[in-house]
mmCIF file of C-alpha atoms in Angstrom:
data_model
loop_
_atom_site.group_PDB
_atom_site.id
_atom_site.type_symbol
_atom_site.label_atom_id
_atom_site.label_comp_id
_atom_site.label_asym_id
_atom_site.label_seq_id
_atom_site.Cartn_x
_atom_site.Cartn_y
_atom_site.Cartn_z
ATOM 1 C CA MET A 1 -39.523 -161.202 34.319
ATOM 2 C CA LEU A 2 -40.456 -158.444 36.711
ATOM 3 C CA GLU A 3 -43.853 -156.951 36.217
ATOM 4 C CA ARG A 4 -43.895 -153.133 35.777
ATOM 5 C CA LYS A 5 -46.362 -151.450 37.977
ATOM 6 C CA PRO A 6 -48.558 -148.990 36.178
ATOM 7 C CA GLU A 7 -47.802 -145.365 36.990
ATOM 8 C CA PRO A 8 -50.569 -143.600 38.866
ATOM 9 C CA ALA A 9 -52.565 -141.247 36.675
ATOM 10 C CA PRO A 10 -52.057 -137.538 37.414
ATOM 11 C CA GLU A 11 -54.725 -136.017 39.530
ATOM 12 C CA GLN A 12 -57.107 -133.937 37.497
ATOM 13 C CA THR A 13 -58.840 -130.874 38.884
ATOM 14 C CA PRO A 14 -62.528 -131.381 38.717
ATOM 15 C CA LYS A 15 -64.348 -128.965 36.389
ATOM 16 C CA VAL A 16 -67.016 -126.561 37.576
ATOM 17 C CA TRP A 17 -69.724 -128.310 35.592
ATOM 18 C CA GLU A 18 -68.648 -131.554 37.193
ATOM 19 C CA THR A 19 -68.686 -130.491 40.858
ATOM 20 C CA GLY A 20 -71.063 -127.548 40.765
ATOM 21 C CA HIS A 21 -68.689 -125.512 43.004
ATOM 22 C CA LEU A 22 -66.331 -122.679 41.958
ATOM 23 C CA ASP A 23 -62.764 -123.033 43.072
ATOM 24 C CA GLU A 24 -62.381 -120.117 45.412
ATOM 25 C CA SER A 25 -58.634 -120.501 45.746
ATOM 26 C CA ARG A 26 -56.885 -117.166 44.967
ATOM 27 C CA ILE A 27 -55.207 -116.776 41.618
ATOM 28 C CA PRO A 28 -51.634 -115.405 41.835
ATOM 29 C CA GLY A 29 -51.532 -111.522 41.436
ATOM 30 C CA THR A 30 -55.129 -110.855 42.373
ATOM 31 C CA ARG A 31 -54.075 -109.229 45.662
ATOM 32 C CA ARG A 32 -52.246 -106.496 43.779
ATOM 33 C CA LEU A 33 -55.184 -105.840 41.496
ATOM 34 C CA TYR A 34 -57.493 -105.674 44.467
ATOM 35 C CA LEU A 35 -55.314 -103.098 46.232
ATOM 36 C CA ALA A 36 -54.974 -100.965 43.082
ATOM 37 C CA GLY A 37 -58.735 -100.927 42.522
ATOM 38 C CA THR A 38 -59.387 -99.957 46.110
ATOM 39 C CA LEU A 39 -56.893 -97.080 45.876
ATOM 40 C CA PHE A 40 -58.466 -95.807 42.601
ATOM 41 C CA VAL A 41 -61.963 -95.770 44.150
ATOM 42 C CA ALA A 42 -60.667 -93.841 47.154
ATOM 43 C CA VAL A 43 -58.954 -91.217 44.966
ATOM 44 C CA VAL A 44 -62.108 -90.693 42.839
ATOM 45 C CA ALA A 45 -64.274 -90.346 45.951
ATOM 46 C CA ALA A 46 -61.895 -87.771 47.446
ATOM 47 C CA ALA A 47 -61.853 -85.735 44.197
ATOM 48 C CA VAL A 48 -65.674 -85.693 43.928
ATOM 49 C CA THR A 49 -65.971 -84.589 47.566
ATOM 50 C CA ALA A 50 -63.448 -81.745 47.033
ATOM 51 C CA ILE A 51 -65.243 -80.464 43.879
ATOM 52 C CA SER A 52 -68.615 -80.552 45.652
ATOM 53 C CA LEU A 53 -67.256 -78.521 48.574
ATOM 54 C CA LEU A 54 -65.649 -75.969 46.164
ATOM 55 C CA ASP A 55 -68.881 -75.509 44.176
ATOM 56 C CA SER A 56 -70.900 -75.058 47.345
ATOM 57 C CA SER A 57 -68.456 -72.392 48.580
ATOM 58 C CA ARG A 58 -68.654 -70.486 45.251
ATOM 59 C CA ASP A 59 -72.462 -70.593 45.194
ATOM 60 C CA GLU A 60 -72.684 -69.155 48.710
ATOM 61 C CA THR A 61 -70.248 -66.328 47.822
ATOM 62 C CA SER A 62 -72.159 -65.482 44.596
ATOM 63 C CA GLN A 63 -75.528 -65.391 46.384
ATOM 64 C CA ALA A 64 -74.204 -63.159 49.143
ATOM 65 C CA GLY A 65 -72.523 -60.658 46.740
ATOM 66 C CA THR A 66 -74.927 -60.335 43.787
ATOM 67 C CA GLY A 67 -78.166 -61.988 44.759
ATOM 68 C CA GLN A 68 -78.077 -64.027 41.497
ATOM 69 C CA THR A 69 -77.638 -67.784 41.219
ATOM 70 C CA THR A 70 -75.465 -68.890 38.299
ATOM 71 C CA SER A 71 -73.099 -71.703 37.523
ATOM 72 C CA ALA A 72 -69.357 -71.209 37.917
ATOM 73 C CA ASP A 73 -68.814 -71.015 34.144
ATOM 74 C CA ASP A 74 -71.809 -68.815 33.159
ATOM 75 C CA PRO A 75 -71.254 -65.007 33.312
ATOM 76 C CA VAL A 76 -73.943 -62.769 34.778
ATOM 77 C CA VAL A 77 -75.574 -60.863 31.860
ATOM 78 C CA PRO A 78 -77.187 -57.523 32.860
ATOM 79 C CA ASP A 79 -80.731 -56.892 31.658
ATOM 80 C CA PHE A 80 -80.900 -54.093 29.016
ATOM 81 C CA SER A 81 -84.550 -54.606 28.008
ATOM 82 C CA VAL A 82 -86.493 -51.367 27.400
ATOM 83 C CA GLU A 83 -90.090 -50.911 28.400
ATOM 84 C CA ALA A 84 -92.211 -50.032 25.366
ATOM 85 C CA SER A 85 -95.715 -49.799 24.032
ATOM 86 C CA ALA A 86 -96.919 -52.685 21.877
ATOM 87 C CA THR A 87 -98.802 -50.414 19.461
ATOM 88 C CA GLU A 88 -97.349 -49.766 16.001
ATOM 89 C CA PRO A 89 -96.642 -46.075 15.190
ATOM 90 C CA SER A 90 -99.121 -44.405 12.901
ATOM 91 C CA GLY A 91 -98.369 -42.857 9.514
ATOM 92 C CA LYS A 92 -98.255 -43.994 5.882
ATOM 93 C CA SER A 93 -94.644 -45.060 6.093
ATOM 94 C CA GLY A 94 -95.065 -46.825 9.437
ATOM 95 C CA PHE A 95 -93.095 -44.161 11.310
ATOM 96 C CA SER A 96 -94.252 -41.183 13.307
ATOM 97 C CA SER A 97 -92.330 -38.196 14.547
ATOM 98 C CA PRO A 98 -90.890 -38.825 18.027
ATOM 99 C CA GLN A 99 -92.598 -36.984 20.876
ATOM 100 C CA PRO A 100 -90.929 -35.892 24.134
ATOM 101 C CA GLY A 101 -90.916 -38.730 26.674
ATOM 102 C CA ASP A 102 -91.700 -41.441 24.087
ATOM 103 C CA LYS A 103 -89.738 -44.672 24.351
ATOM 104 C CA ALA A 104 -88.572 -46.717 21.406
ATOM 105 C CA PRO A 105 -90.530 -49.959 20.997
ATOM 106 C CA SER A 106 -88.551 -53.141 21.599
ATOM 107 C CA ASP A 107 -88.194 -55.697 18.798
ATOM 108 C CA SER A 108 -90.154 -58.307 20.753
ATOM 109 C CA SER A 109 -93.252 -56.072 21.067
ATOM 110 C CA ARG A 110 -93.441 -55.041 17.394
ATOM 111 C CA SER A 111 -95.190 -56.915 14.627
ATOM 112 C CA PRO A 112 -93.078 -58.776 11.985
ATOM 113 C CA GLU A 113 -93.909 -56.071 9.420
ATOM 114 C CA ALA A 114 -92.738 -53.320 11.765
ATOM 115 C CA GLN A 115 -89.539 -55.232 12.549
ATOM 116 C CA GLN A 116 -88.765 -55.553 8.820
ATOM 117 C CA ARG A 117 -89.347 -51.839 8.311
ATOM 118 C CA GLY A 118 -86.943 -51.093 11.137
ATOM 119 C CA SER A 119 -83.978 -51.238 8.708
ATOM 120 C CA GLU A 120 -85.442 -48.496 6.497
ATOM 121 C CA PRO A 121 -84.223 -44.902 7.041
ATOM 122 C CA VAL A 122 -86.606 -42.648 8.925
ATOM 123 C CA PRO A 123 -87.367 -39.532 6.871
ATOM 124 C CA GLU A 124 -86.607 -36.305 8.661
ATOM 125 C CA PRO A 125 -89.571 -33.973 9.073
ATOM 126 C CA SER A 126 -89.344 -30.844 7.002
ATOM 127 C CA LYS A 127 -88.496 -27.730 8.936
ATOM 128 C CA PRO A 128 -91.078 -24.974 8.874
ATOM 129 C CA THR A 129 -90.130 -21.768 7.155
ATOM 130 C CA THR A 130 -89.461 -19.117 9.752
ATOM 131 C CA SER A 131 -89.720 -16.250 7.333
ATOM 132 C CA GLY A 132 -92.791 -15.307 5.379
ATOM 133 C CA LYS A 133 -90.691 -14.105 2.449
ATOM 134 C CA PRO A 134 -90.796 -16.152 -0.790
ATOM 135 C CA PRO A 135 -87.595 -18.013 -1.749
ATOM 136 C CA ALA A 136 -85.046 -15.910 -3.577
ATOM 137 C CA LYS A 137 -85.096 -16.210 -7.358
ATOM 138 C CA GLU A 138 -82.083 -17.519 -9.228
ATOM 139 C CA PRO A 139 -79.861 -14.774 -10.573
ATOM 140 C CA SER A 140 -80.815 -13.764 -14.086
ATOM 141 C CA ALA A 141 -78.456 -14.179 -17.014
ATOM 142 C CA PRO A 142 -75.839 -11.436 -17.255
ATOM 143 C CA ARG A 143 -76.524 -8.592 -19.672
ATOM 144 C CA LYS A 144 -73.608 -8.103 -22.026
ATOM 145 C CA SER A 145 -72.594 -5.987 -24.987
ATOM 146 C CA VAL A 146 -70.130 -7.253 -27.596
ATOM 147 C CA GLN A 147 -67.264 -4.883 -28.415
ATOM 148 C CA ALA A 148 -64.933 -5.166 -31.405
ATOM 149 C CA VAL A 149 -61.228 -5.333 -30.503
ATOM 150 C CA ASN A 150 -59.988 -3.333 -33.492
ATOM 151 C CA TYR A 151 -62.937 -0.895 -33.360
ATOM 152 C CA PRO A 152 -63.462 -0.384 -29.601
ATOM 153 C CA ASP A 153 -66.135 2.301 -30.152
ATOM 154 C CA ARG A 154 -68.315 -0.151 -32.114
ATOM 155 C CA TYR A 155 -70.596 -2.852 -30.722
ATOM 156 C CA TRP A 156 -72.948 -5.520 -32.003
ATOM 157 C CA HIS A 157 -76.207 -3.731 -32.685
ATOM 158 C CA VAL A 158 -79.538 -5.193 -33.849
ATOM 159 C CA SER A 159 -80.841 -3.092 -36.736
ATOM 160 C CA GLY A 160 -84.115 -4.444 -38.131
ATOM 161 C CA SER A 161 -83.498 -8.195 -38.354
ATOM 162 C CA GLY A 162 -79.791 -7.888 -39.119
ATOM 163 C CA VAL A 163 -76.835 -7.310 -36.813
ATOM 164 C CA ARG A 164 -74.242 -4.639 -37.551
ATOM 165 C CA LEU A 165 -71.111 -3.297 -35.878
ATOM 166 C CA ASP A 166 -72.182 0.263 -35.081
ATOM 167 C CA PRO A 167 -70.638 3.057 -32.996
ATOM 168 C CA ILE A 168 -72.480 3.443 -29.667
ATOM 169 C CA SER A 169 -71.645 5.727 -26.766
ATOM 170 C CA SER A 170 -73.219 7.109 -23.613
ATOM 171 C CA SER A 171 -74.788 9.847 -25.735
ATOM 172 C CA SER A 172 -76.656 7.270 -27.858
ATOM 173 C CA SER A 173 -80.377 6.872 -27.228
ATOM 174 C CA ALA A 174 -81.651 4.386 -24.659
ATOM 175 C CA GLY A 175 -83.261 2.337 -27.431
ATOM 176 C CA THR A 176 -79.984 2.120 -29.345
ATOM 177 C CA ARG A 177 -78.083 1.044 -26.234
ATOM 178 C CA GLU A 178 -80.787 -1.506 -25.450
ATOM 179 C CA ASP A 179 -80.517 -2.956 -28.985
ATOM 180 C CA ALA A 180 -76.795 -3.432 -28.337
ATOM 181 C CA THR A 181 -77.348 -5.341 -25.084
ATOM 182 C CA PHE A 182 -78.005 -9.091 -24.875
ATOM 183 C CA GLN A 183 -78.572 -11.716 -22.208
ATOM 184 C CA LEU A 184 -75.716 -14.201 -22.244
ATOM 185 C CA VAL A 185 -77.284 -17.632 -21.611
ATOM 186 C CA PRO A 186 -76.036 -21.242 -21.845
ATOM 187 C CA GLY A 187 -76.022 -22.429 -25.433
ATOM 188 C CA LEU A 188 -79.317 -23.847 -26.680
ATOM 189 C CA ALA A 189 -77.505 -26.759 -28.354
ATOM 190 C CA ASP A 190 -74.530 -26.981 -25.957
ATOM 191 C CA SER A 191 -74.610 -25.665 -22.401
ATOM 192 C CA ASP A 192 -70.837 -25.203 -22.444
ATOM 193 C CA CYS A 193 -71.255 -22.581 -25.149
ATOM 194 C CA TYR A 194 -73.197 -19.291 -25.469
ATOM 195 C CA SER A 195 -76.479 -18.103 -26.892
ATOM 196 C CA PHE A 196 -77.405 -14.396 -27.110
ATOM 197 C CA SER A 197 -80.993 -13.751 -26.052
ATOM 198 C CA ILE A 198 -82.812 -10.590 -27.159
ATOM 199 C CA GLY A 199 -85.880 -11.317 -25.005
ATOM 200 C CA GLU A 200 -89.397 -12.534 -25.819
ATOM 201 C CA GLY A 201 -88.052 -15.823 -27.201
ATOM 202 C CA GLY A 202 -85.678 -14.199 -29.660
ATOM 203 C CA TYR A 203 -81.980 -15.013 -30.171
ATOM 204 C CA LEU A 204 -79.097 -14.113 -32.434
ATOM 205 C CA ARG A 205 -78.486 -16.847 -34.999
ATOM 206 C CA HIS A 206 -76.614 -17.296 -38.226
ATOM 207 C CA GLU A 207 -78.547 -17.787 -41.456
ATOM 208 C CA SER A 208 -76.819 -18.003 -44.823
ATOM 209 C CA PHE A 209 -73.650 -17.322 -42.776
ATOM 210 C CA ARG A 210 -74.909 -13.910 -41.657
ATOM 211 C CA LEU A 211 -75.807 -13.004 -38.066
ATOM 212 C CA ARG A 212 -79.384 -11.922 -37.492
ATOM 213 C CA ALA A 213 -82.095 -11.707 -34.806
ATOM 214 C CA ASP A 214 -84.838 -14.321 -34.989
ATOM 215 C CA SER A 215 -87.536 -15.975 -32.882
ATOM 216 C CA ASP A 216 -86.913 -19.454 -31.566
ATOM 217 C CA ASP A 217 -89.043 -21.936 -33.504
ATOM 218 C CA GLY A 218 -88.022 -24.845 -31.269
ATOM 219 C CA SER A 219 -86.227 -26.704 -34.038
ATOM 220 C CA GLU A 220 -82.870 -28.407 -33.631
ATOM 221 C CA LEU A 221 -81.511 -26.347 -36.518
ATOM 222 C CA PHE A 222 -82.393 -23.077 -34.781
ATOM 223 C CA GLU A 223 -80.762 -24.196 -31.534
ATOM 224 C CA LYS A 224 -77.528 -25.032 -33.349
ATOM 225 C CA ASP A 225 -77.583 -21.836 -35.440
ATOM 226 C CA ALA A 226 -77.975 -19.815 -32.206
ATOM 227 C CA THR A 227 -75.120 -21.512 -30.307
ATOM 228 C CA PHE A 228 -71.533 -20.212 -30.370
ATOM 229 C CA CYS A 229 -68.571 -21.599 -28.434
ATOM 230 C CA PRO A 230 -65.941 -19.197 -27.023
ATOM 231 C CA ARG A 231 -62.310 -19.781 -28.025
ATOM 232 C CA GLN A 232 -59.248 -17.914 -26.860
ATOM 233 C CA ALA A 233 -58.347 -15.005 -29.121
ATOM 234 C CA SER A 234 -54.938 -13.504 -29.834
ATOM 235 C CA TYR A 235 -55.908 -10.390 -27.867
ATOM 236 C CA SER A 236 -56.038 -10.060 -24.095
ATOM 237 C CA GLY A 237 -59.521 -10.400 -22.608
ATOM 238 C CA ALA A 238 -61.068 -11.255 -25.989
ATOM 239 C CA VAL A 239 -62.721 -14.368 -27.390
ATOM 240 C CA MET A 240 -63.469 -15.821 -30.789
ATOM 241 C CA LEU A 241 -66.967 -17.290 -31.250
ATOM 242 C CA GLU A 242 -67.105 -20.574 -33.185
ATOM 243 C CA SER A 243 -70.314 -21.980 -34.638
ATOM 244 C CA VAL A 244 -71.400 -25.223 -32.943
ATOM 245 C CA ASN A 245 -72.778 -26.727 -36.175
ATOM 246 C CA TYR A 246 -70.029 -25.336 -38.452
ATOM 247 C CA PRO A 247 -66.763 -26.079 -36.635
ATOM 248 C CA GLY A 248 -63.908 -23.974 -38.008
ATOM 249 C CA ARG A 249 -66.169 -21.016 -38.824
ATOM 250 C CA PHE A 250 -66.076 -17.970 -36.534
ATOM 251 C CA LEU A 251 -68.111 -14.783 -36.285
ATOM 252 C CA ARG A 252 -66.239 -11.810 -37.686
ATOM 253 C CA HIS A 253 -67.130 -8.361 -38.989
ATOM 254 C CA ARG A 254 -66.582 -7.402 -42.601
ATOM 255 C CA ASP A 255 -67.746 -4.020 -43.861
ATOM 256 C CA PHE A 256 -69.273 -3.755 -40.356
ATOM 257 C CA GLN A 257 -71.550 -6.724 -41.084
ATOM 258 C CA LEU A 258 -71.380 -9.779 -38.784
ATOM 259 C CA ARG A 259 -70.618 -12.916 -40.768
ATOM 260 C CA LEU A 260 -69.668 -16.553 -40.151
ATOM 261 C CA ASP A 261 -66.416 -17.097 -42.065
ATOM 262 C CA PRO A 262 -63.842 -19.926 -42.103
ATOM 263 C CA TYR A 263 -60.729 -19.355 -40.016
ATOM 264 C CA GLU A 264 -57.815 -17.616 -41.723
ATOM 265 C CA TYR A 265 -54.176 -17.348 -40.620
ATOM 266 C CA SER A 266 -54.078 -13.621 -41.143
ATOM 267 C CA GLY A 267 -53.740 -10.714 -38.735
ATOM 268 C CA LEU A 268 -56.822 -9.003 -40.195
ATOM 269 C CA TYR A 269 -59.031 -12.063 -39.726
ATOM 270 C CA GLN A 270 -57.852 -12.563 -36.138
ATOM 271 C CA ALA A 271 -58.512 -8.901 -35.353
ATOM 272 C CA ASP A 272 -61.937 -8.866 -37.055
ATOM 273 C CA SER A 273 -62.986 -12.068 -35.197
ATOM 274 C CA ALA A 274 -61.868 -10.970 -31.711
ATOM 275 C CA PHE A 275 -64.560 -9.542 -29.420
ATOM 276 C CA ARG A 276 -64.807 -8.550 -25.759
ATOM 277 C CA LEU A 277 -67.930 -9.305 -23.735
ATOM 278 C CA VAL A 278 -68.397 -6.157 -21.655
ATOM 279 C CA LYS A 279 -71.058 -4.861 -19.304
ATOM 280 C CA GLY A 280 -74.352 -4.220 -21.054
ATOM 281 C CA LEU A 281 -74.839 -0.700 -22.437
ATOM 282 C CA GLY A 282 -78.605 -0.774 -22.029
#
């Protein structure tokens, strides 16, 4: 038999740790990677050089035109700071009246307390009075006389402590005309109504449903008894006077006496309870 020769063993590449030397033979494709890397580095270097030249050109232009050195992205902010004194204004409220030529203190130069008070309104100084005359007094209450609609020559007239409907004319005495004149004031119990003042703290009031003159004792009852609310009457320019504490009762004359009677749907009642408030006779 023929002897088979043993096949030679494939050559094995020695390992680095076996030889101690790195195989410097080029791996396929490394030339392309090398060229690509070189091109990338060249592009980056060209871009950095261009940006540096552009920034230098901008800085030189900015310094020549404005005299200020800023970056390309930062705007130039003008300085609006105001020169001011560091002293706090005198006065109880922390404010003093401005004087000609004074400058407002800046926020940085004021104390924290003064800065907090800066949001408070500054009170305006009162203007001096140019005239030496005293202020005008409020107009006094109008003086009125109360005339009956169905007896136009007769008026409310205080006689003693009672009130009657008496005839009064220009020929009547001054005292009589004065007793038929009253100050029409806002109602003591309701300012939307009327009270009839006779002066010196006296008013017309109803008592036992009769109208009389009496002094104000300051009581709530007196204020209500002396307050009458005007209602529209059936006659032109006339009113009916309703009691504030007895709604539905109106002043009317009966036998020429002034009374507080409940409302009636009769022509006589509506005529007797209609009065005109005319200019005072006194």
